[in-house]
Coordinates of C-alpha atoms and ligand atoms in Angstrom, one line a residue:
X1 CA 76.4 -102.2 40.1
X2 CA 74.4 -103.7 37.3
X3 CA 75.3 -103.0 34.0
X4 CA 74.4 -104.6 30.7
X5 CA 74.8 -103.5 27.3
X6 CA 74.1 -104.9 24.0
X7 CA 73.9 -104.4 20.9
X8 CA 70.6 -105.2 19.1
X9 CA 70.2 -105.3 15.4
X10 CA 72.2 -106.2 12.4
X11 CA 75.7 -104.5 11.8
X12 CA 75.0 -101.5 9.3
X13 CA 77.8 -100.9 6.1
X14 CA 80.0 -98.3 7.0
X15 CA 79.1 -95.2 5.0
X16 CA 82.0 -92.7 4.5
X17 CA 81.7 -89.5 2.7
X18 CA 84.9 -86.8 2.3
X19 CA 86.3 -88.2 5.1
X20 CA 83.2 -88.3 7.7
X21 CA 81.7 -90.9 9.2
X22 CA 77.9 -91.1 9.3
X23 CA 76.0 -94.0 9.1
X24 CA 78.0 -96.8 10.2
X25 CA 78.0 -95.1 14.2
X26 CA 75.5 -96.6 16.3
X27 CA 72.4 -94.7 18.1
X28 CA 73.7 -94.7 22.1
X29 CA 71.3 -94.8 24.5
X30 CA 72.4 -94.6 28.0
X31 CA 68.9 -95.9 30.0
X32 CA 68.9 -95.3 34.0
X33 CA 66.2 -96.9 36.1
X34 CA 65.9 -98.2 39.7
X35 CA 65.8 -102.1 38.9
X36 CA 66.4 -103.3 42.8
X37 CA 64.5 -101.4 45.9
X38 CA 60.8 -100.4 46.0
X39 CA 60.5 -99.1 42.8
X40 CA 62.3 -102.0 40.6
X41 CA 58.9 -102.3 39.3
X42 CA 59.5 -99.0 37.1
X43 CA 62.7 -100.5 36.2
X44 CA 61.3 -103.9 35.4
X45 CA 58.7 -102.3 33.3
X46 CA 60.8 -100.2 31.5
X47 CA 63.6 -102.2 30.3
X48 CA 60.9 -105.0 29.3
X49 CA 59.1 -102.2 27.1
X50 CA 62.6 -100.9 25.6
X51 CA 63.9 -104.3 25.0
X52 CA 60.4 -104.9 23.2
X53 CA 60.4 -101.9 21.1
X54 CA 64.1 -102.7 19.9
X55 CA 63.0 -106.9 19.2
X56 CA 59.9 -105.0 16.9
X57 CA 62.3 -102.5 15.4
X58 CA 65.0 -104.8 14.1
X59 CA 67.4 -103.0 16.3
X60 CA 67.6 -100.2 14.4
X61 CA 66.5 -96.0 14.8
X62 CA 66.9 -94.2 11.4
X63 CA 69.0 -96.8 9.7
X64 CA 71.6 -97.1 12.5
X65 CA 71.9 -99.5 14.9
X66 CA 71.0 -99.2 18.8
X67 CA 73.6 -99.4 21.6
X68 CA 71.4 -99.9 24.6
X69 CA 73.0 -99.0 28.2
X70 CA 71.4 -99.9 31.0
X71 CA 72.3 -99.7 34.6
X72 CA 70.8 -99.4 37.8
X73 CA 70.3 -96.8 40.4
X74 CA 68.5 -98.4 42.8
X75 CA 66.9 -95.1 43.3
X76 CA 69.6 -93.5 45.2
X77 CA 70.3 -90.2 43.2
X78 CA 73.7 -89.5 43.8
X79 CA 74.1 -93.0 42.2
X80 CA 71.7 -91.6 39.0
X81 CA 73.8 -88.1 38.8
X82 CA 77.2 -90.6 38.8
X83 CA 76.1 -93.0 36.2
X84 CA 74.5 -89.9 33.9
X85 CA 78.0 -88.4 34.4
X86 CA 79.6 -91.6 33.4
X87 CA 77.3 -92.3 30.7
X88 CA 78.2 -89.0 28.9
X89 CA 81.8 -88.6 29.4
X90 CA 82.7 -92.4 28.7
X91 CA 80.2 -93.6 26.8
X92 CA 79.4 -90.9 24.9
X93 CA 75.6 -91.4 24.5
X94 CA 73.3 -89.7 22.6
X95 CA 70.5 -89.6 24.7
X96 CA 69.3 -90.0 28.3
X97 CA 66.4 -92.4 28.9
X98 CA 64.2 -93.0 31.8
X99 CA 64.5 -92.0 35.7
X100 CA 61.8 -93.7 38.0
X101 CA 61.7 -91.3 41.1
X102 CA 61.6 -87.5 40.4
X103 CA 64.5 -86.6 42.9
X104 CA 66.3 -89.1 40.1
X105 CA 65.3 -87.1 37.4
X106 CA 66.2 -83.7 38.9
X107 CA 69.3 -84.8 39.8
X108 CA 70.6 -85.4 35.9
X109 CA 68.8 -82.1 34.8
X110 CA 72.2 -80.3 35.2
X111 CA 74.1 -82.7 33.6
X112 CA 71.6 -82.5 30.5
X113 CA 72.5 -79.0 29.9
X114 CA 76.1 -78.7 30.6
X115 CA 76.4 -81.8 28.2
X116 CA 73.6 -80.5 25.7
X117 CA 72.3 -84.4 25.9
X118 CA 68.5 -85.0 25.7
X119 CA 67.3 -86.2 28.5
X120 CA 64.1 -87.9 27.7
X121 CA 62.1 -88.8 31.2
X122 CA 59.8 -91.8 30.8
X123 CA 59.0 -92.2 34.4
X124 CA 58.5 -89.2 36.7
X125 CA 55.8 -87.3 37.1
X126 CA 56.5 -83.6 38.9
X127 CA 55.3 -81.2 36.9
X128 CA 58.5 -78.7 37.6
X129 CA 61.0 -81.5 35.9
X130 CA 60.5 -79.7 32.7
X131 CA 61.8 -76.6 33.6
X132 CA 65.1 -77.7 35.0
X133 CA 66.8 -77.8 32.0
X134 CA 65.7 -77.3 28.2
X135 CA 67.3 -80.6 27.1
X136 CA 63.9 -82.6 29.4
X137 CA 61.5 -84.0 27.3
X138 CA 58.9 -86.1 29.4
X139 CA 56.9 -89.2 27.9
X140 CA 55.1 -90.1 31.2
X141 CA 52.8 -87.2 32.6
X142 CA 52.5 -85.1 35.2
X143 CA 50.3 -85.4 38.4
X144 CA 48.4 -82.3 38.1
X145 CA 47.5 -83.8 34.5
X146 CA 45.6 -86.7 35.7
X147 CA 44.6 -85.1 38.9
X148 CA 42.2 -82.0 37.7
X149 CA 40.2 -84.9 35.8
X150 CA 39.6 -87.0 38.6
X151 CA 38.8 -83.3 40.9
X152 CA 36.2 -82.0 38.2
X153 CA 34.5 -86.3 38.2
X154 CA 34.5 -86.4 42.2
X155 CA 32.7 -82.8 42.3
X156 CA 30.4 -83.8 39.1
X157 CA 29.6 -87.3 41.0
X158 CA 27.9 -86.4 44.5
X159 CA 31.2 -86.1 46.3
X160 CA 31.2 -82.7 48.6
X161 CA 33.7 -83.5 51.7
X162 CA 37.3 -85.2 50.7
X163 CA 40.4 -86.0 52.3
X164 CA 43.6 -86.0 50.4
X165 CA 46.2 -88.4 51.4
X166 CA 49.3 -88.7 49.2
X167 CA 53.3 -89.1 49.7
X168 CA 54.8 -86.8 51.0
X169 CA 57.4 -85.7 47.5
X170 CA 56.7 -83.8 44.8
X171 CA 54.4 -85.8 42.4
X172 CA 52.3 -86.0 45.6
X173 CA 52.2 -82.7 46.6
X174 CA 51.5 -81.8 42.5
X175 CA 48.6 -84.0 43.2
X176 CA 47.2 -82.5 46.6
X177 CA 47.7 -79.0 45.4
X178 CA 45.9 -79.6 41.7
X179 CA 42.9 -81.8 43.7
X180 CA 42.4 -79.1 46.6
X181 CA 42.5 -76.0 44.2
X182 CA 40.4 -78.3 41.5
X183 CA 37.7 -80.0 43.7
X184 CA 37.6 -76.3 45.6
X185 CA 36.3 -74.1 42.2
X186 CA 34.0 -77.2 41.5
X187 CA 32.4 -76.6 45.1
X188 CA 33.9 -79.2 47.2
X189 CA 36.0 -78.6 50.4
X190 CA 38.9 -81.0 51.1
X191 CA 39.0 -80.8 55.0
X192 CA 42.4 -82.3 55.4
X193 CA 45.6 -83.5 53.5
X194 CA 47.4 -85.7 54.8
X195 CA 51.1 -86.5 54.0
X196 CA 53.0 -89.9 54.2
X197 CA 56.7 -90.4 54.4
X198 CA 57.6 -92.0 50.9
X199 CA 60.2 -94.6 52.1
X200 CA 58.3 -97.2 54.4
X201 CA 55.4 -95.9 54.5
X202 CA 53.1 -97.1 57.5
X203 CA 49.1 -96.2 56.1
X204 CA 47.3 -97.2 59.1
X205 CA 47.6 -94.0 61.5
X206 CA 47.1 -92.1 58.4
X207 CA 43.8 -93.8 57.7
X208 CA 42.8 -93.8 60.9
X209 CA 42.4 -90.2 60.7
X210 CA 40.6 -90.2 57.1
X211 CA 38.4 -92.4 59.1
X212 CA 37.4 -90.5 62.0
X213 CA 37.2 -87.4 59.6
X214 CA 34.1 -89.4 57.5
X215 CA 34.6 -87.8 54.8
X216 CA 32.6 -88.8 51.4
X217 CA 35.9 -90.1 49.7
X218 CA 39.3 -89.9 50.6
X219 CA 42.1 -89.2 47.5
X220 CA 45.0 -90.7 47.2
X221 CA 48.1 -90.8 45.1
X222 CA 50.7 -93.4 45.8
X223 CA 53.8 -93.9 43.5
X224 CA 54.0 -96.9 41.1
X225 CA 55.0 -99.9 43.2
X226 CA 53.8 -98.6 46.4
X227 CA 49.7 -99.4 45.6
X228 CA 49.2 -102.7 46.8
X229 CA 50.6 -101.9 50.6
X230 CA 48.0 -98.9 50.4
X231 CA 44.9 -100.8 49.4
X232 CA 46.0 -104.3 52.0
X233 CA 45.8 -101.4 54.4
X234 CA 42.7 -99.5 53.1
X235 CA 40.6 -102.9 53.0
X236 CA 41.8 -103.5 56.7
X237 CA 40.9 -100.3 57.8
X238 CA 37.5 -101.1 56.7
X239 CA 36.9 -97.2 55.4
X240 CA 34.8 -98.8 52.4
X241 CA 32.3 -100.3 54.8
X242 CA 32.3 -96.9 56.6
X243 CA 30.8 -95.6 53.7
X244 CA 34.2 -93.6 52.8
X245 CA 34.6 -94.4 48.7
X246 CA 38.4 -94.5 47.4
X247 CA 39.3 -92.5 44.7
X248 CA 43.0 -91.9 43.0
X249 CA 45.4 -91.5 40.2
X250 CA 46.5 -94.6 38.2
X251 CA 49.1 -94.9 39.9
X252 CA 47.4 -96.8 43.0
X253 CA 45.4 -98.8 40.8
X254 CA 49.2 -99.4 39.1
X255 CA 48.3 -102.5 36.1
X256 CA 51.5 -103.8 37.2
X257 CA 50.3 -104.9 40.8
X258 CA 46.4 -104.6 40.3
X259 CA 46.1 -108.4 39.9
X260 CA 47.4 -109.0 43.4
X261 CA 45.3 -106.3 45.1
X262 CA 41.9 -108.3 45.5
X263 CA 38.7 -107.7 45.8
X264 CA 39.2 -103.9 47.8
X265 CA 40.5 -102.5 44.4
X266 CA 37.0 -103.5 42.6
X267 CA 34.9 -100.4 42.3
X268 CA 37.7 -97.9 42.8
X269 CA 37.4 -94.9 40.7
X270 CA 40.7 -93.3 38.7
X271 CA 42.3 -91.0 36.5
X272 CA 45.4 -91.9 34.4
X273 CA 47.0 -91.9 30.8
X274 CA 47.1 -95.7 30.2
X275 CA 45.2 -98.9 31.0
X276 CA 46.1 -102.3 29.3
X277 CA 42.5 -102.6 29.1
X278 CA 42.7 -100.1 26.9
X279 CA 40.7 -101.0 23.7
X280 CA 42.7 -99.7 20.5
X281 CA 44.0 -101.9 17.8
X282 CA 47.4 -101.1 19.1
X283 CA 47.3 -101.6 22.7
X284 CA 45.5 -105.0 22.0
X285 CA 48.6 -106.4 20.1
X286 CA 51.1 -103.9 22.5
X287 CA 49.6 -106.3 25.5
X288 CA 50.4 -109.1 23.7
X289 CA 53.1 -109.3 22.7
X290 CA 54.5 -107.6 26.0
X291 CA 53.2 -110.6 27.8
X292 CA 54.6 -113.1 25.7
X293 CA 58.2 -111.2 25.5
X294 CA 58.0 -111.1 29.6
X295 CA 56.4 -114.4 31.0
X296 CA 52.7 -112.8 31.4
X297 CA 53.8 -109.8 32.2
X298 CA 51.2 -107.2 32.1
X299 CA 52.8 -103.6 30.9
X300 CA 52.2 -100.9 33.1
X301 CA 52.4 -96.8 32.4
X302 CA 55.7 -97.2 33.4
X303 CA 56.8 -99.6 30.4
X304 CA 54.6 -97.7 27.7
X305 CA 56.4 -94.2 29.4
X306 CA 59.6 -96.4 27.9
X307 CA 58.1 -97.7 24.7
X308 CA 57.0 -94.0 24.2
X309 CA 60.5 -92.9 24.6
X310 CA 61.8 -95.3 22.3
X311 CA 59.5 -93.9 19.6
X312 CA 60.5 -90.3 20.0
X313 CA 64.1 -91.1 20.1
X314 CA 64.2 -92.3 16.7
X315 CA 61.4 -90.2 15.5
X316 CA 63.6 -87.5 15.8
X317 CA 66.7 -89.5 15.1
X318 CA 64.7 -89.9 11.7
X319 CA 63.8 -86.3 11.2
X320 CA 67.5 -85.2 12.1
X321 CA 68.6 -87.8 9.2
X322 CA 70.8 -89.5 12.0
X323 CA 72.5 -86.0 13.3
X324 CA 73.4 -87.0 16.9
X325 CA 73.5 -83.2 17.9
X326 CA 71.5 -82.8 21.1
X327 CA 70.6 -79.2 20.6
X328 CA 69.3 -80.5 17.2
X329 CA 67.6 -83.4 18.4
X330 CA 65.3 -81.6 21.1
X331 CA 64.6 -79.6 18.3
X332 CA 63.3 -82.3 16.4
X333 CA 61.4 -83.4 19.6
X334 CA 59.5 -80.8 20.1
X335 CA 56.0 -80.9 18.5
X336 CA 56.3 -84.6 17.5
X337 CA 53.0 -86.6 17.4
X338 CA 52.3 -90.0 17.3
X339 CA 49.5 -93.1 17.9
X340 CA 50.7 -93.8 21.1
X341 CA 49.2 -97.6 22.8
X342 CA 47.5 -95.0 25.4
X343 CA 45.8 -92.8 22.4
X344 CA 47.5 -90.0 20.3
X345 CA 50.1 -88.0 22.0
X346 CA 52.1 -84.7 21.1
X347 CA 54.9 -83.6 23.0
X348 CA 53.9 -79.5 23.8
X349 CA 56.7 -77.5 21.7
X350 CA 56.8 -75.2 24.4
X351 CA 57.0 -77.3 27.6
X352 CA 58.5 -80.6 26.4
X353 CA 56.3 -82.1 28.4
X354 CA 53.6 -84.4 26.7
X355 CA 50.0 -83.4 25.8
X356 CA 47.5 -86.8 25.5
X357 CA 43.7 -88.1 26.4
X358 CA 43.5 -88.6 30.2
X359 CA 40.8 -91.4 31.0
X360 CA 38.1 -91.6 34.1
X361 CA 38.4 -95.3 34.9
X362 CA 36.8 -97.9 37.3
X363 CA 38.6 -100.9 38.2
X364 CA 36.6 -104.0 37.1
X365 CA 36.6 -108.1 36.9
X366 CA 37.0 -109.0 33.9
X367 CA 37.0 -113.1 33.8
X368 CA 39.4 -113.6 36.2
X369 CA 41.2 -110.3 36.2
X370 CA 41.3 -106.9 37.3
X371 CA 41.5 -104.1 35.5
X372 CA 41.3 -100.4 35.3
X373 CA 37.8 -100.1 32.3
X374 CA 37.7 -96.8 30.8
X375 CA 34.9 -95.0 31.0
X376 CA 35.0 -91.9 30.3
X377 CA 38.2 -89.5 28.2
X378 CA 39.3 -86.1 28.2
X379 CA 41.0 -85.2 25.1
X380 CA 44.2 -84.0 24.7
X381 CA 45.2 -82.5 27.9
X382 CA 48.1 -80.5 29.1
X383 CA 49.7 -79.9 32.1
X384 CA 47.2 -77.5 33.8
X385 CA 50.0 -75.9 35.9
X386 CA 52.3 -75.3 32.5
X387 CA 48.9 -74.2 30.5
X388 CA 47.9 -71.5 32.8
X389 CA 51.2 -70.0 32.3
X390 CA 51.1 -70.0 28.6
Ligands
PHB401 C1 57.8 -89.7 40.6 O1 58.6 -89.9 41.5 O2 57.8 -88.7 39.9 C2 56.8 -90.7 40.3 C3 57.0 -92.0 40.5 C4 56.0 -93.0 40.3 C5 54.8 -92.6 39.9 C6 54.5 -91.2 39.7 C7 55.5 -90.3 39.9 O3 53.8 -93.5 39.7

């Protein structure tokens, strides 16, 4: 099993006062993330983006130093449950950071609240993840929050018959459910979904059928990692030339593999929460120096779902004046805003999960390059299934 720790940053005085320690302890974060398998993309990302934000951060959250644990999964959740379990008894971390695959993140969930640890998920996507324990606090997204965008622009843009085709777990089935009951009020019939195992997945049969359905686009949403076996497959499928336009969440269109998908990405239209086209002051120097740090590297969603997490940790490290109470720490969480690299973000008091713009986006050449231009933004959204309960 992988495992590396280190310790960034310089050592802090020790600070005693009638006997207690404070300052001198170090801020431990205990980081899980499939690094090997088919989604050590997520993994890859999000240690780059961690190690990134700690090299810009001198190390430090709130005037203590960081204590960085990372290990792998390699997306097997009993593994994720042992090493969470490991990670609190043992190590004693403060936090819990990251989870690639929701069945990883709903695994810890329990472990969260027996332990009262924060357990902040940068990665996966199910909108129920939330609610499975009140120490989840969620710096990604959720599918239904970039799915009823792309819904309401497919019914706005001339597109009446659809076919949904997405993997068959839960941020997939978020996404069929939030585009069929969307796209449906907005007038436009979905006339079949269609749902592909997520291990190996095998497109082509799958496509056939969108084929001989003809519908005017089909929807897809793919898990980061898993986009450039879809769209090899789309282009040989030939549904573009059929007339039958592509449209998607981010995810497909995933910066992280977009470069190596070709010329059957160009033209595809997407909802998501981050592009590293994305024009801000901060995203422009976020790109760079993520690149530089990671041999060209482009960051992904994935690594700013980490970098994110990073900057909640010690903002409410800072706000908690270095408590390491969990309890208190969530606390501090909830309600935070910040100037995210994707726009301004808030995590929702009430949910924990995060509220931010959600872009329409086409992906483009740009010299050489492909990526995912913004086009269009809807401010400040939250997760429509959480929203309409409130
Ligand atoms: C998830 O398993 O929750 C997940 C993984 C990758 C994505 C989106 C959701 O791109």
């Amino acid at each position: 099993m992988l495992r590396r720790t280190f310790v960034a940053g310089i050592a802090f005085a020790a600070l005693t006062a009638g006997g207690v320690a404070y300052a001198q302890d170090a801020v431990k974060i205990g980081m899980i993330v499939p690094m090997t398998g088919p989604s050590s993309s997520t993994g890859r990302q999000q240690e780059a983006a961690v190690k990134l934000w700690l090299a810009q951060n001198g190390g430090m959250m709130a005037g203590k130093k960081v204590e960085l644990i990372l290990k792998d999964d390699t997306g097997n959740a009993d593994m994720t449950k042992r090493i969470a379990q490991e990670m609190v008894v043992n190590d004693k971390v403060h936090v819990l950071l990251g989870f690639g695959l929701t069945p990883l993140a709903l695994a810890v969930a329990p472990i969260a609240t027996q332990a009262k640890v924060p357990q902040v998920v940068s990665a996966a996507a199910t909108a129920i993840i939330t609610e499975q324990s009140p120490y989840i606090v969620r710096t990604s997204f959720t599918l239904p929050q970039v799915t009823v965008p792309m819904a309401e622009w497919a019914a706005k843009n001339g597109i009446k018959k659809v076919v949904t085709l997405v993997s068959d777990y839960g941020p997939g089935i978020d996404a069929e459910k939030a585009f069929v009951e969307r796209f449906g009020k907005d007038g436009g019939t979905v006339t079949e979904s269609l749902r592909v195992p997520l291990r190996n997945p095998d497109f082509a049969p799958f496509l056939q059928r969108v084929k001989d359905a003809a519908p005017d686009a089909v929807f897809v949403f793919v898990p980061s990692g898993f986009g450039a076996t879809f769209m090899k497959q789309f282009a040989d499928r030939e549904l573009a030339k059929a007339g039958i336009k592509l449209i998607a969440t981010g995810d497909v269109t995933d910066d992280d593999l977009l470069n190596d998908m070709g010329d059957a990405a160009v033209g595809v239209v997407n909802s998501h929460h981050y592009s590293a086209a994305h024009g801000s002051p901060e995203n422009k120097a976020f790109v760079e120096a993520f690149k530089k740090a990671n041999n060209g590297m482009r960051p992904n969603f994935m690594g700013v779902g980490a970098f994110d997490g990073m900057t909640l940790i010690a903002k409410a490290f800072e706000k908690t004046k270095g408590n390491t109470d969990g309890t208190a720490l969530v606390e501090a969480m909830k309600g935070m805003s910040w100037t995210s690299v994707r726009g301004p973000v808030t995590i929702d008091p009430q949910t924990r999960d995060i509220v931010q713009d959600v872009y329409i986006r086409k992906v483009e050449k740009v010299g050489n390059e492909l990526f995912n231009v913004e086009f269009a933004k809807i401010d400040q959204v939250k997760d429509p299934v959480k929203a309409a309960k409130q």
